[in-house]
Amino acid sequence: MRRRQLTVAEQERAKVVYPELFKLRETSFAGFHYDWIEKNTFDDTPEQREATYERVWAEGGFRYWVALYKDNLFNPEANEASYAFWAEKTRARIGDPRLRDLLAPLVMPHYFGVKRPCLEDDYFEQFNRPSVDLVDISKNGIKEFTETGITLEDGTHQ
C-alpha cells in the first residue's frame, strides 16, 4: 500500500475538520479516520468491485486494508479477492520474477491484513536496483549473525 503525498492545499483543508477526524478515530473499527464500506464484497459486480478497489487504492494510506468492504477481513473469498488486486498492483512494480514471487506471491501466503501491510513510498521499487537483493530464509534459515553478515543453515554467507 502506498503512502500518498498530500499537497499543502489538501493539508490546509484537512485542518478545518481535524476535530471530526479525531473523533472518528475513536469510533472506527481500526482507529483511523475512515471505516468499512457498508456492504459485502460480492454484493457488487466484478466491474463495480474493480472500480471500488481502484478508487480506494488511489486514495492511498491504509484505506486498502481497513476501508474496503465490511467483510474483507472476515470472509475468506472476499479477502482473497482483495489480495489478488493488491498482488497485481504490487507485482507490476517488481521487475525480477524471482523477487516478484517472493514479495507478492500469486497464492496468498496468509490472510491478507492479519499482518500489518507495509505503508510505503517506493518500497517495492527498491528491489529493482542492482545493489538490492532478497535472501529467502523460508527454505534456508539463518544459522548465525557474524561481524560481516549472516550465515545460513546451508553454510552460505550473505
PDB file of C-alpha atoms in Angstrom:
ATOM      1  CA  MET A   1       0.000   0.000   0.000  1.00  0.00           C
ATOM      2  CA  ARG A   2       1.258   3.331  -0.898  1.00  0.00           C
ATOM      3  CA  ARG A   3       1.559   6.400   1.211  1.00  0.00           C
ATOM      4  CA  ARG A   4       0.052   9.226  -0.785  1.00  0.00           C
ATOM      5  CA  GLN A   5       1.738  12.620  -0.623  1.00  0.00           C
ATOM      6  CA  LEU A   6      -0.670  15.372   0.396  1.00  0.00           C
ATOM      7  CA  THR A   7      -0.466  18.793  -1.169  1.00  0.00           C
ATOM      8  CA  VAL A   8      -0.295  21.865   1.063  1.00  0.00           C
ATOM      9  CA  ALA A   9      -3.846  22.721  -0.031  1.00  0.00           C
ATOM     10  CA  GLU A  10      -5.094  19.251   1.000  1.00  0.00           C
ATOM     11  CA  GLN A  11      -3.367  19.597   4.363  1.00  0.00           C
ATOM     12  CA  GLU A  12      -4.954  23.003   4.946  1.00  0.00           C
ATOM     13  CA  ARG A  13      -8.430  21.690   4.024  1.00  0.00           C
ATOM     14  CA  ALA A  14      -7.979  18.781   6.431  1.00  0.00           C
ATOM     15  CA  LYS A  15      -7.084  21.056   9.349  1.00  0.00           C
ATOM     16  CA  VAL A  16     -10.590  22.509   9.312  1.00  0.00           C
ATOM     17  CA  VAL A  17     -12.113  19.103  10.044  1.00  0.00           C
ATOM     18  CA  TYR A  18      -9.468  17.832  12.498  1.00  0.00           C
ATOM     19  CA  PRO A  19     -11.931  17.708  15.431  1.00  0.00           C
ATOM     20  CA  GLU A  20     -14.291  15.468  13.442  1.00  0.00           C
ATOM     21  CA  LEU A  21     -11.401  13.327  12.186  1.00  0.00           C
ATOM     22  CA  PHE A  22     -10.034  12.846  15.694  1.00  0.00           C
ATOM     23  CA  LYS A  23     -13.492  11.842  16.951  1.00  0.00           C
ATOM     24  CA  LEU A  24     -13.915   9.376  14.068  1.00  0.00           C
ATOM     25  CA  ARG A  25     -10.646   7.672  15.027  1.00  0.00           C
ATOM     26  CA  GLU A  26     -12.234   6.737  18.345  1.00  0.00           C
ATOM     27  CA  THR A  27     -15.302   5.167  16.750  1.00  0.00           C
ATOM     28  CA  SER A  28     -13.934   3.447  13.640  1.00  0.00           C
ATOM     29  CA  PHE A  29     -13.026  -0.233  13.506  1.00  0.00           C
ATOM     30  CA  ALA A  30      -9.272   0.280  13.154  1.00  0.00           C
ATOM     31  CA  GLY A  31      -8.749   3.678  14.772  1.00  0.00           C
ATOM     32  CA  PHE A  32      -8.280   5.539  11.506  1.00  0.00           C
ATOM     33  CA  HIS A  33     -10.418   8.381  10.185  1.00  0.00           C
ATOM     34  CA  TYR A  34     -12.095   6.098   7.677  1.00  0.00           C
ATOM     35  CA  ASP A  35     -14.135   2.937   8.014  1.00  0.00           C
ATOM     36  CA  TRP A  36     -15.540  -0.005   6.072  1.00  0.00           C
ATOM     37  CA  ILE A  37     -17.756   0.307   3.027  1.00  0.00           C
ATOM     38  CA  GLU A  38     -21.163  -0.711   4.369  1.00  0.00           C
ATOM     39  CA  LYS A  39     -21.724  -3.666   2.060  1.00  0.00           C
ATOM     40  CA  ASN A  40     -20.141  -7.026   1.377  1.00  0.00           C
ATOM     41  CA  THR A  41     -17.577  -7.631  -1.344  1.00  0.00           C
ATOM     42  CA  PHE A  42     -19.731  -9.811  -3.537  1.00  0.00           C
ATOM     43  CA  ASP A  43     -22.766  -7.527  -3.329  1.00  0.00           C
ATOM     44  CA  ASP A  44     -21.006  -5.693  -6.177  1.00  0.00           C
ATOM     45  CA  THR A  45     -20.461  -6.991  -9.693  1.00  0.00           C
ATOM     46  CA  PRO A  46     -16.855  -7.780 -10.664  1.00  0.00           C
ATOM     47  CA  GLU A  47     -16.729  -4.468 -12.559  1.00  0.00           C
ATOM     48  CA  GLN A  48     -18.044  -2.486  -9.582  1.00  0.00           C
ATOM     49  CA  ARG A  49     -15.640  -4.293  -7.273  1.00  0.00           C
ATOM     50  CA  GLU A  50     -12.676  -3.481  -9.530  1.00  0.00           C
ATOM     51  CA  ALA A  51     -13.731   0.183  -9.632  1.00  0.00           C
ATOM     52  CA  THR A  52     -14.008   0.226  -5.832  1.00  0.00           C
ATOM     53  CA  TYR A  53     -10.589  -1.376  -5.416  1.00  0.00           C
ATOM     54  CA  GLU A  54      -9.080   1.174  -7.818  1.00  0.00           C
ATOM     55  CA  ARG A  55     -10.729   4.126  -6.046  1.00  0.00           C
ATOM     56  CA  VAL A  56      -9.681   3.008  -2.561  1.00  0.00           C
ATOM     57  CA  TRP A  57      -6.165   2.162  -3.803  1.00  0.00           C
ATOM     58  CA  ALA A  58      -5.826   5.634  -5.350  1.00  0.00           C
ATOM     59  CA  GLU A  59      -6.828   7.285  -2.065  1.00  0.00           C
ATOM     60  CA  GLY A  60      -3.708   5.755  -0.513  1.00  0.00           C
ATOM     61  CA  GLY A  61      -2.845   5.175   3.104  1.00  0.00           C
ATOM     62  CA  PHE A  62      -4.187   2.168   4.963  1.00  0.00           C
ATOM     63  CA  ARG A  63      -7.575   2.528   3.289  1.00  0.00           C
ATOM     64  CA  TYR A  64      -7.000  -0.545   1.146  1.00  0.00           C
ATOM     65  CA  TRP A  65      -6.527  -2.506   4.355  1.00  0.00           C
ATOM     66  CA  VAL A  66      -9.292  -1.144   6.602  1.00  0.00           C
ATOM     67  CA  ALA A  67     -11.679   0.851   4.401  1.00  0.00           C
ATOM     68  CA  LEU A  68     -12.744  -1.759   1.878  1.00  0.00           C
ATOM     69  CA  TYR A  69     -15.891  -3.842   2.040  1.00  0.00           C
ATOM     70  CA  LYS A  70     -17.093  -4.699   5.537  1.00  0.00           C
ATOM     71  CA  ASP A  71     -16.456  -8.435   5.052  1.00  0.00           C
ATOM     72  CA  ASN A  72     -12.901  -8.047   3.736  1.00  0.00           C
ATOM     73  CA  LEU A  73     -11.135  -9.300   6.867  1.00  0.00           C
ATOM     74  CA  PHE A  74     -13.822 -11.839   7.787  1.00  0.00           C
ATOM     75  CA  ASN A  75     -14.799 -13.637   4.575  1.00  0.00           C
ATOM     76  CA  PRO A  76     -12.055 -15.832   3.050  1.00  0.00           C
ATOM     77  CA  GLU A  77     -13.263 -15.309  -0.540  1.00  0.00           C
ATOM     78  CA  ALA A  78     -13.529 -11.537  -0.065  1.00  0.00           C
ATOM     79  CA  ASN A  79     -10.064 -11.462   1.464  1.00  0.00           C
ATOM     80  CA  GLU A  80      -8.657 -13.478  -1.413  1.00  0.00           C
ATOM     81  CA  ALA A  81     -10.210 -11.074  -3.935  1.00  0.00           C
ATOM     82  CA  SER A  82      -8.656  -8.030  -2.261  1.00  0.00           C
ATOM     83  CA  TYR A  83      -5.306  -9.828  -2.017  1.00  0.00           C
ATOM     84  CA  ALA A  84      -5.405 -10.663  -5.741  1.00  0.00           C
ATOM     85  CA  PHE A  85      -5.869  -6.970  -6.563  1.00  0.00           C
ATOM     86  CA  TRP A  86      -3.060  -5.957  -4.169  1.00  0.00           C
ATOM     87  CA  ALA A  87      -0.743  -8.617  -5.638  1.00  0.00           C
ATOM     88  CA  GLU A  88      -1.468  -7.479  -9.194  1.00  0.00           C
ATOM     89  CA  LYS A  89      -0.688  -3.842  -8.320  1.00  0.00           C
ATOM     90  CA  THR A  90       2.424  -4.780  -6.353  1.00  0.00           C
ATOM     91  CA  ARG A  91       3.810  -7.363  -8.793  1.00  0.00           C
ATOM     92  CA  ALA A  92       3.668  -4.774 -11.586  1.00  0.00           C
ATOM     93  CA  ARG A  93       6.249  -2.755  -9.641  1.00  0.00           C
ATOM     94  CA  ILE A  94       8.823  -5.575  -9.273  1.00  0.00           C
ATOM     95  CA  GLY A  95      10.956  -6.415 -12.315  1.00  0.00           C
ATOM     96  CA  ASP A  96      12.677  -9.654 -11.297  1.00  0.00           C
ATOM     97  CA  PRO A  97      10.322 -12.680 -11.463  1.00  0.00           C
ATOM     98  CA  ARG A  98      12.019 -14.439  -8.502  1.00  0.00           C
ATOM     99  CA  LEU A  99      11.680 -11.374  -6.293  1.00  0.00           C
ATOM    100  CA  ARG A 100       8.149 -10.775  -7.546  1.00  0.00           C
ATOM    101  CA  ASP A 101       7.155 -14.278  -6.447  1.00  0.00           C
ATOM    102  CA  LEU A 102       8.783 -13.826  -3.034  1.00  0.00           C
ATOM    103  CA  LEU A 103       7.443 -10.345  -2.298  1.00  0.00           C
ATOM    104  CA  ALA A 104       3.950 -10.659  -3.794  1.00  0.00           C
ATOM    105  CA  PRO A 105       3.165 -14.324  -4.457  1.00  0.00           C
ATOM    106  CA  LEU A 106       0.182 -15.193  -6.606  1.00  0.00           C
ATOM    107  CA  VAL A 107      -1.078 -17.575  -3.918  1.00  0.00           C
ATOM    108  CA  MET A 108      -1.996 -15.681  -0.773  1.00  0.00           C
ATOM    109  CA  PRO A 109       0.543 -16.772   1.914  1.00  0.00           C
ATOM    110  CA  HIS A 110      -1.713 -15.783   4.830  1.00  0.00           C
ATOM    111  CA  TYR A 111      -4.966 -13.969   5.364  1.00  0.00           C
ATOM    112  CA  PHE A 112      -4.408 -10.522   3.838  1.00  0.00           C
ATOM    113  CA  GLY A 113      -4.280  -7.856   6.512  1.00  0.00           C
ATOM    114  CA  VAL A 114      -3.674 -10.046   9.566  1.00  0.00           C
ATOM    115  CA  LYS A 115      -0.071  -8.917   9.383  1.00  0.00           C
ATOM    116  CA  ARG A 116       0.043  -5.148   9.083  1.00  0.00           C
ATOM    117  CA  PRO A 117       0.624  -4.287   5.416  1.00  0.00           C
ATOM    118  CA  CYS A 118       3.544  -2.083   4.510  1.00  0.00           C
ATOM    119  CA  LEU A 119       2.624   1.595   4.154  1.00  0.00           C
ATOM    120  CA  GLU A 120       5.361   2.686   1.829  1.00  0.00           C
ATOM    121  CA  ASP A 121       6.827   5.031  -0.742  1.00  0.00           C
ATOM    122  CA  ASP A 122       8.640   3.114  -3.488  1.00  0.00           C
ATOM    123  CA  TYR A 123       9.483   0.181  -1.198  1.00  0.00           C
ATOM    124  CA  PHE A 124       8.974  -2.492  -3.845  1.00  0.00           C
ATOM    125  CA  GLU A 125      10.807  -0.438  -6.482  1.00  0.00           C
ATOM    126  CA  GLN A 126      13.952  -0.678  -4.352  1.00  0.00           C
ATOM    127  CA  PHE A 127      14.163  -4.369  -5.264  1.00  0.00           C
ATOM    128  CA  ASN A 128      14.684  -3.312  -8.901  1.00  0.00           C
ATOM    129  CA  ARG A 129      18.015  -1.695  -8.005  1.00  0.00           C
ATOM    130  CA  PRO A 130      21.139  -3.724  -8.900  1.00  0.00           C
ATOM    131  CA  SER A 131      22.540  -3.269  -5.377  1.00  0.00           C
ATOM    132  CA  VAL A 132      19.463  -4.778  -3.691  1.00  0.00           C
ATOM    133  CA  ASP A 133      18.601  -8.456  -3.310  1.00  0.00           C
ATOM    134  CA  LEU A 134      16.373 -10.527  -1.078  1.00  0.00           C
ATOM    135  CA  VAL A 135      17.581 -13.506   0.930  1.00  0.00           C
ATOM    136  CA  ASP A 136      14.788 -16.079   1.159  1.00  0.00           C
ATOM    137  CA  ILE A 137      15.096 -17.590   4.633  1.00  0.00           C
ATOM    138  CA  SER A 138      11.862 -19.566   4.377  1.00  0.00           C
ATOM    139  CA  LYS A 139      13.713 -22.542   2.862  1.00  0.00           C
ATOM    140  CA  ASN A 140      17.239 -21.844   4.146  1.00  0.00           C
ATOM    141  CA  GLY A 141      17.063 -20.353   7.627  1.00  0.00           C
ATOM    142  CA  ILE A 142      19.502 -18.149   9.469  1.00  0.00           C
ATOM    143  CA  LYS A 143      22.146 -20.080  11.389  1.00  0.00           C
ATOM    144  CA  GLU A 144      24.007 -17.128  12.878  1.00  0.00           C
ATOM    145  CA  PHE A 145      24.870 -13.482  12.550  1.00  0.00           C
ATOM    146  CA  THR A 146      28.544 -12.628  12.117  1.00  0.00           C
ATOM    147  CA  GLU A 147      30.560  -9.420  12.030  1.00  0.00           C
ATOM    148  CA  THR A 148      30.435  -9.473   8.230  1.00  0.00           C
ATOM    149  CA  GLY A 149      26.942 -10.768   7.533  1.00  0.00           C
ATOM    150  CA  ILE A 150      24.632 -13.706   8.001  1.00  0.00           C
ATOM    151  CA  THR A 151      25.403 -17.413   7.752  1.00  0.00           C
ATOM    152  CA  LEU A 152      22.516 -19.517   6.519  1.00  0.00           C
ATOM    153  CA  GLU A 153      21.726 -23.104   7.529  1.00  0.00           C
ATOM    154  CA  ASP A 154      23.364 -24.474   4.359  1.00  0.00           C
ATOM    155  CA  GLY A 155      26.598 -22.639   5.236  1.00  0.00           C
ATOM    156  CA  THR A 156      26.328 -19.855   2.657  1.00  0.00           C
ATOM    157  CA  HIS A 157      27.270 -16.410   3.856  1.00  0.00           C
ATOM    158  CA  GLN A 158      25.374 -13.268   2.945  1.00  0.00           C
TER     159      GLN A 158
END
